[in-house]
Coordinates of C-alpha atoms in Angstrom, one line a residue:
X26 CA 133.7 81.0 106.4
X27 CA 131.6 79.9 109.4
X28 CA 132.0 82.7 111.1
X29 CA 129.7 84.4 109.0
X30 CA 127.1 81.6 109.6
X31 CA 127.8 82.1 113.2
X32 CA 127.2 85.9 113.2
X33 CA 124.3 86.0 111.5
X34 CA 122.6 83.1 113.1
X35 CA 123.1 84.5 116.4
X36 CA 122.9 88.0 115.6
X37 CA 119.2 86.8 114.0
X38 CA 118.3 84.6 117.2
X39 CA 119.2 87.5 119.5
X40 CA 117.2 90.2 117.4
X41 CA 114.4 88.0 116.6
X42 CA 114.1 87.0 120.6
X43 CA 115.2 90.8 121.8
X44 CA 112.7 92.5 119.7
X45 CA 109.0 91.4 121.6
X46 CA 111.1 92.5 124.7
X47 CA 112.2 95.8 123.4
X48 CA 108.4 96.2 122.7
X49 CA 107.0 95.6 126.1
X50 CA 109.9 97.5 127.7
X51 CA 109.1 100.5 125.6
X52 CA 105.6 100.4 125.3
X53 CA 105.8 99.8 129.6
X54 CA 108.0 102.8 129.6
X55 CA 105.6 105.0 127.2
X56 CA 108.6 105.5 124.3
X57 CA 106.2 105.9 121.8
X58 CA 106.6 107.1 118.3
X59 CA 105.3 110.8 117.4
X60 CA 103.9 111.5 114.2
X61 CA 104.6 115.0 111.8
X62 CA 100.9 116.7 111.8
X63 CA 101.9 117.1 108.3
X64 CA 102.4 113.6 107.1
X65 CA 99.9 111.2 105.3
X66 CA 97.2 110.7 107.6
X67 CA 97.5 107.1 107.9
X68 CA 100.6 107.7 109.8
X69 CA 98.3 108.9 112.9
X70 CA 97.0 105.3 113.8
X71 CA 101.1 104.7 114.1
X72 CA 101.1 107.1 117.0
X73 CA 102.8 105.6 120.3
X74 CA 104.2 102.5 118.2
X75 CA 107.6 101.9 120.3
X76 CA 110.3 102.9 118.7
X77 CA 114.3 103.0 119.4
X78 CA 114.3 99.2 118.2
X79 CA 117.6 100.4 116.4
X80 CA 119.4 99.6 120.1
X81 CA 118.3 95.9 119.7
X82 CA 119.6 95.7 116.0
X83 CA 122.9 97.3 117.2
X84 CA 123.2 95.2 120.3
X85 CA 122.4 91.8 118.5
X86 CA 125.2 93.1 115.6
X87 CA 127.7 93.4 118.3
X88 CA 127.0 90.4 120.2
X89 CA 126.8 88.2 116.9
X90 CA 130.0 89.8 115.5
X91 CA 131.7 88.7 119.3
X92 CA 130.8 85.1 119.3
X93 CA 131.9 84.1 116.1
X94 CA 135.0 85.6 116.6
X95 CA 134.9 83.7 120.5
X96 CA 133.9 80.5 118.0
X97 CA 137.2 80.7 115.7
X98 CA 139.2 81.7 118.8
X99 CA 140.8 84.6 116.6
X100 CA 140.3 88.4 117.6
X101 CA 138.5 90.8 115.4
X102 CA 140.4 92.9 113.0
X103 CA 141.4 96.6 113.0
X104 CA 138.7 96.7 109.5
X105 CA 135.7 95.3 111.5
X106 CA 136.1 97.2 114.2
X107 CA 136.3 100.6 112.9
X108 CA 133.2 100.1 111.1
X109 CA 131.3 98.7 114.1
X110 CA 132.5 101.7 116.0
X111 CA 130.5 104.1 113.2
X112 CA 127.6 102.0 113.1
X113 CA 128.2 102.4 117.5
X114 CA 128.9 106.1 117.5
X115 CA 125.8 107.1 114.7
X116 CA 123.6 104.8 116.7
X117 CA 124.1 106.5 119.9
X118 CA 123.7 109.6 118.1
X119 CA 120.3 109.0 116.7
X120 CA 119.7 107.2 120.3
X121 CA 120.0 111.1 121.4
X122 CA 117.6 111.7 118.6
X123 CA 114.9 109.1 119.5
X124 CA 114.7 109.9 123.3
X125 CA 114.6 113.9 123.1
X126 CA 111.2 113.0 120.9
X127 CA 110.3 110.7 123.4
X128 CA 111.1 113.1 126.6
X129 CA 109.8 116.1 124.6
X130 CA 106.6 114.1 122.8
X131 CA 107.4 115.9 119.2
X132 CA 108.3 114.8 115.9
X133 CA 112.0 116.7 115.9
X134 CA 114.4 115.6 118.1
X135 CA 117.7 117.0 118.1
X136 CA 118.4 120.3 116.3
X137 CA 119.6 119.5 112.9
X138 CA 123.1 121.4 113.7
X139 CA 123.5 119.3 116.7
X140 CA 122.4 115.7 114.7
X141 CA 124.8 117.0 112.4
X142 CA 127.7 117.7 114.5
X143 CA 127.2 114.4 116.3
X144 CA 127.8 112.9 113.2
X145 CA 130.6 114.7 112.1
X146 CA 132.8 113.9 115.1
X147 CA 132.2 110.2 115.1
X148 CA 132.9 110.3 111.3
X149 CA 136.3 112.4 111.7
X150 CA 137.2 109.9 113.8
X151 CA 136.8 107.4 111.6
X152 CA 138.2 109.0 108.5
X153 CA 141.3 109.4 110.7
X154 CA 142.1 106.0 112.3
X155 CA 140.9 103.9 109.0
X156 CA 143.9 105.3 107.1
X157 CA 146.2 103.9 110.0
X158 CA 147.1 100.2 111.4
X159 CA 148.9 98.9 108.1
X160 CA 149.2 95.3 108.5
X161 CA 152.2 93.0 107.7
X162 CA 151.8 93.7 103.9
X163 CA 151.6 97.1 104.7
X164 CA 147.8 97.2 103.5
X165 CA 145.6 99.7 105.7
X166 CA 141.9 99.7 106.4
X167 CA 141.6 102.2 103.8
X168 CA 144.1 103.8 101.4
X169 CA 143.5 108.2 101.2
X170 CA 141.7 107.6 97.2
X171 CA 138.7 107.1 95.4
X172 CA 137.3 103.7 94.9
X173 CA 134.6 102.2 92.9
X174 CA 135.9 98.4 92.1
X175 CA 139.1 99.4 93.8
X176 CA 141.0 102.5 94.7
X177 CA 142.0 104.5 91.7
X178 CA 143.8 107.6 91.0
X179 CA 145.9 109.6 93.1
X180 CA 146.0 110.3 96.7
X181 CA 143.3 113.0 97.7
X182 CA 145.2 113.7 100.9
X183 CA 144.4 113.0 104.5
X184 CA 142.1 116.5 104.6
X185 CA 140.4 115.8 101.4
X186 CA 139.7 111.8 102.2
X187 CA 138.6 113.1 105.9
X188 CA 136.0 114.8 104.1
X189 CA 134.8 112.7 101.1
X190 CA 134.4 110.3 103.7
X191 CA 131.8 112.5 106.1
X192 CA 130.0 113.4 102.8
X193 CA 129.7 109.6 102.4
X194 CA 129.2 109.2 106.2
X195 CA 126.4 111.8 106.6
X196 CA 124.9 111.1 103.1
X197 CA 123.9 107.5 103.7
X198 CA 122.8 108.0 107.8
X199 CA 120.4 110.2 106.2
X200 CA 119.6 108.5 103.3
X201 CA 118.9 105.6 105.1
X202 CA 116.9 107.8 107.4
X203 CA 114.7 109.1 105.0
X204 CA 113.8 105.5 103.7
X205 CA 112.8 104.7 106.5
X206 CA 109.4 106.3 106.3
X207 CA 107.0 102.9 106.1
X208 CA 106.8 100.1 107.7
X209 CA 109.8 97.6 106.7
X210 CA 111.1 99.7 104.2
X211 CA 114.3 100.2 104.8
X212 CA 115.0 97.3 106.6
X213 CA 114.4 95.3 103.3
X214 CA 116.4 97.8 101.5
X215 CA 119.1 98.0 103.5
X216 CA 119.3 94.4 104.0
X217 CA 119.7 93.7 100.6
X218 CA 123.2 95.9 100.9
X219 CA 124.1 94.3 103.8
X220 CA 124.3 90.5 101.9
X221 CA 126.1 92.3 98.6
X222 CA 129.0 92.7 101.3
X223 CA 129.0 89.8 102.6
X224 CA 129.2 88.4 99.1
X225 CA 132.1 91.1 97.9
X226 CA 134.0 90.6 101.3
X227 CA 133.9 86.5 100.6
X228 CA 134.7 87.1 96.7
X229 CA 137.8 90.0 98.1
X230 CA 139.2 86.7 100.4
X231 CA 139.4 84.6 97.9
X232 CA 141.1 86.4 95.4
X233 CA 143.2 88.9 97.8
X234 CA 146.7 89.9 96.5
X235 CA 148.1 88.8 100.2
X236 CA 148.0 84.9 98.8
X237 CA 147.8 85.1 95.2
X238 CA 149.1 88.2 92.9
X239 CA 147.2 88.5 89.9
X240 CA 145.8 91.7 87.3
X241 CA 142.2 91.6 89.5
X242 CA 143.0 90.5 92.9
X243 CA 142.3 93.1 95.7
X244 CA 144.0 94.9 98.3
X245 CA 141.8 95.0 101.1
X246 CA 143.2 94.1 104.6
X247 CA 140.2 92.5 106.4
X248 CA 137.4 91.4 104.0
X249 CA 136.5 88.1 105.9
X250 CA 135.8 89.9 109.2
X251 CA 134.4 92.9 106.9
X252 CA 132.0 89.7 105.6
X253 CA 131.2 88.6 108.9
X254 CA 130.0 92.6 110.0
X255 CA 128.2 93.1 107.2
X256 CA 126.5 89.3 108.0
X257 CA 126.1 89.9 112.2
X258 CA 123.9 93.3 110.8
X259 CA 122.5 91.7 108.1
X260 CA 121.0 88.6 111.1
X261 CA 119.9 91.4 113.1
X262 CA 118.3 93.3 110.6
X263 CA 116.3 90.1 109.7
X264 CA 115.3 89.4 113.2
X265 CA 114.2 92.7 113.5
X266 CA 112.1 92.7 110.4
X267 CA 110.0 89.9 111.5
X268 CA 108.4 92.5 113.7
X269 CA 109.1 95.6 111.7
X270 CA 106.5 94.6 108.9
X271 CA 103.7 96.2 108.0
X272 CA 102.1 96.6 110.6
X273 CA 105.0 97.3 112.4
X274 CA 105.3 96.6 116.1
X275 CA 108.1 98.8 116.5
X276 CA 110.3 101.4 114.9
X277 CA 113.9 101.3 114.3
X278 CA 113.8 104.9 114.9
X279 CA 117.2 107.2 114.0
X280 CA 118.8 104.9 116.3
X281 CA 118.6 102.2 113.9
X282 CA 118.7 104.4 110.5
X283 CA 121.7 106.1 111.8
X284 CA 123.3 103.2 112.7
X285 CA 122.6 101.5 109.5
X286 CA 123.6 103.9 107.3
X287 CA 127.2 104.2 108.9
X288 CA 127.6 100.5 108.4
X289 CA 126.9 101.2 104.5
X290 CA 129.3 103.9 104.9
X291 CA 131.8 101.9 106.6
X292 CA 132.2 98.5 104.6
X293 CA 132.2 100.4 101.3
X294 CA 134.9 102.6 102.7
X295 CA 137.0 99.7 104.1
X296 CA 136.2 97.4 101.1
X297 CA 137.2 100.1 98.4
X298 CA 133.8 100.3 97.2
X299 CA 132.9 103.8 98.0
X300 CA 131.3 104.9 94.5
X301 CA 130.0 101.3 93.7
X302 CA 127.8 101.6 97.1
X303 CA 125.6 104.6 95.1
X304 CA 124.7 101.7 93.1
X305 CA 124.3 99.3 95.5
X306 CA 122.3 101.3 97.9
X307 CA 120.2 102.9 94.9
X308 CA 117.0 102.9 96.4
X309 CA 118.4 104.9 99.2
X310 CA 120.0 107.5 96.6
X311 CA 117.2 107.3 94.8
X312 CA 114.5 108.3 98.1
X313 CA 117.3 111.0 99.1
X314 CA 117.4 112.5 95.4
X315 CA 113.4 112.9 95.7
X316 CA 113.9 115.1 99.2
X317 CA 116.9 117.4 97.0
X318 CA 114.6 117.7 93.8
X319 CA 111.1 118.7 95.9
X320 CA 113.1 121.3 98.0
X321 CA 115.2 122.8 95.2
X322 CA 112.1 123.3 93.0
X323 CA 110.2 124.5 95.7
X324 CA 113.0 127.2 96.4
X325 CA 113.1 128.2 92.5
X326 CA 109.7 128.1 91.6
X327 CA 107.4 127.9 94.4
X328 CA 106.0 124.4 93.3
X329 CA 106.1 120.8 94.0
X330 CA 107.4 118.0 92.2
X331 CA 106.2 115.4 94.0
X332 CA 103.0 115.7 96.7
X333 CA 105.0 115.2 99.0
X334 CA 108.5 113.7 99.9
X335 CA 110.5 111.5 100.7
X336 CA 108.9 109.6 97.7
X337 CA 107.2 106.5 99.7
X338 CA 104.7 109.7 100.6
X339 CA 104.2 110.3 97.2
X340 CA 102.9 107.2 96.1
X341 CA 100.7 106.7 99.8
X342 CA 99.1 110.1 98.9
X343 CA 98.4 108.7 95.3
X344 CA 96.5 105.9 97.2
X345 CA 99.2 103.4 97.1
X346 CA 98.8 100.7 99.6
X347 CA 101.8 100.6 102.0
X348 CA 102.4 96.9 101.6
X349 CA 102.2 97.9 98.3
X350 CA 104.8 100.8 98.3
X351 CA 107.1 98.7 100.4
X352 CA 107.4 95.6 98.2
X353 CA 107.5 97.4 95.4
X354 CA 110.2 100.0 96.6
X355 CA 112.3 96.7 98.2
X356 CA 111.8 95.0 94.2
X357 CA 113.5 98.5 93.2
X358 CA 116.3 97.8 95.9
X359 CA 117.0 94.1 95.1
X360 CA 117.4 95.2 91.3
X361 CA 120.1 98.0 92.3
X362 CA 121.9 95.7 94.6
X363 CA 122.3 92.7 91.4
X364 CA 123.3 95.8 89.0
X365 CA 125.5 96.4 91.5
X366 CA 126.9 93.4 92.3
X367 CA 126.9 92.5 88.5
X368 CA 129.1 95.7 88.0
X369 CA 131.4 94.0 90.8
X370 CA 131.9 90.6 89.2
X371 CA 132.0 91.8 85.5
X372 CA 135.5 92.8 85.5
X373 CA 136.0 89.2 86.3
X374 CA 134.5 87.4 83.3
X375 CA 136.3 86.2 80.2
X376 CA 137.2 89.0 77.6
X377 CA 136.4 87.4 73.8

């Protein structure tokens, strides 16, 4: 168990230290943030804010991930791995992103079909090695089924897992993406995911079917190293935030929302969680959801929902404060993480 104290501490040190450095670097280099013309107008004084800060969260992860694994004297897992190389691959991806709007001073970087494709082929990749490497109980990162608690129901195929998974993939890049709209917002929100897996990998270890067989245990094939990822981002993310809140002196950018939301994707994937991360990650869903509902109306009926999404806007164009809206929106995230968390454990408690 201490290498997940080890991660995180380091991964925390690094990004906490990294960060001011980033933000001379960038603000040297002129990678300042642009701003939509059509966004809250608050958002202007935010203009030329560094931003790419994602690279130091990313960077911390991986180097926090290393030593604990160089202070066990153990190497990392097939499980941890994989989902470092999503959080990797969707990071450079939004990298891409973030320096086009630098290079090209506009609020749109990549073309949506290209941002899209980027993060197809790092997901496929994904989808395809996670259902290999079986271990010596024959267990694989992930199993080609459903999962909410566990995996349930039949096998959807290697096609039809390949792409439940990119839905998954794609869905919570963005959705993280979209949160992060204000100042610390979806760091907090994420980061409240982030330490629900590192309490469901811990809780998977100690009652894994590999050393005790029993009605609830869990066939997952890495969850201490899937404990320790989820802690080495989780560091990092904290580091980070200490210069992320309002007011921000840098931006994680797509860099870092990308990145984030593939390491969502990832542990729920490879800790048979998929559908229980919907709960978990509700605040994200429930941002995301606001962006469907305002465009589909729109479409129908020519009107608005909201004045203006992703939701965050809404409430800043109410008048909100956006310490306000953050705090209050992170509340919302810390409640969805215990339901689902609670969801998690329940199947665990006594039946009168």
């Amino acid at each position: 168990m201490r290498e997940i104290l080890v991660a995180a501490a380091v991964s925390l040190l690094l990004s906490m230290l990294g960060t001011p450095l980033a933000i001379r670097l960038f603000s040297r280099r002129g990678y300042g943030q642009s701003i939509r013309e059509e966004g809250p107008s608050g958002h202007h004084d935010k203009r030329g804010t560094p931003t790419m800060g994602g690279t130091v969260i990313v960077i911390a992860a991986l180097v926090g991930f290393a030593c604990a694994h160089l202070y066990s004297f153990t190497p990392p897992t097939v499980s941890a791995v994989l989902v470092l190389f999503l959080m990797t691959g969707l990071g450079a991806v939004g990298f891409l992103d973030d320096f086009i709007k630098i290079y090209k001073q506009r609020s749109l970087g990549l073309r949506s079909g290209a941002k899209a494709l980027g993060q197809l082929i790092v997901g496929a990749v994904f989808a395809v090695l996670v259902t290999r490497f079986p271990n010596a109980y024959l267990i694989t990162p992930a199993e080609t089924r459903l999962s909410f608690l566990r995996d349930f129901g039949p096998s959807i195929g290697l096609i039809g897992f390949t792409i439940w998974v990119l839905i998954m993939i794609v869905g919570f890049s963005n959705a993280v993406n979209l949160t992060d709209g204000l100042d610390g917002l979806a760091s907090g929100a994420t980061g409240v995911v982030l330490a629900s897996y590192v309490l469901i990998g811990n809780w998977q270890l100690r009652n894994s079917c590999t050393t005790q067989l029993g009605p609830n245990c869990y066939w997952v094939r890495d969850p201490l190293d899937l404990a320790v990822v989820a802690a080495a981002v989780l560091g990092a993310l904290v580091g980070f935030l200490w210069w992320n809140a309002p007011p921000a002196k840098i931006f994680m950018g797509d860099t870092g929302s990308l990145a984030l939301g593939g390491v969502l994707a990832g542990l729920a994937i490879t800790t048979r969680t998929q559908i229980l991360l919907i709960i978990l990650a509700g605040m994200c869903v429930l941002i995301t959801m606001s962006v469907i509902i305002q465009v589909g109306f729109f479409k129908m009926t020519g009107k608005r929902v909201f004045r203006m999404a992703p939701l965050q806007h809404h409430f800043e164009l109410k008048g909100w404060a956006e310490t306000t809206i953050v705090v209050r929106f992170w509340l919302i995230a810390a409640l969805c993480a215990a339901a689902g968390l609670g969801i998690f454990y329940v199947e665990w408690m006594p039946r009168l």
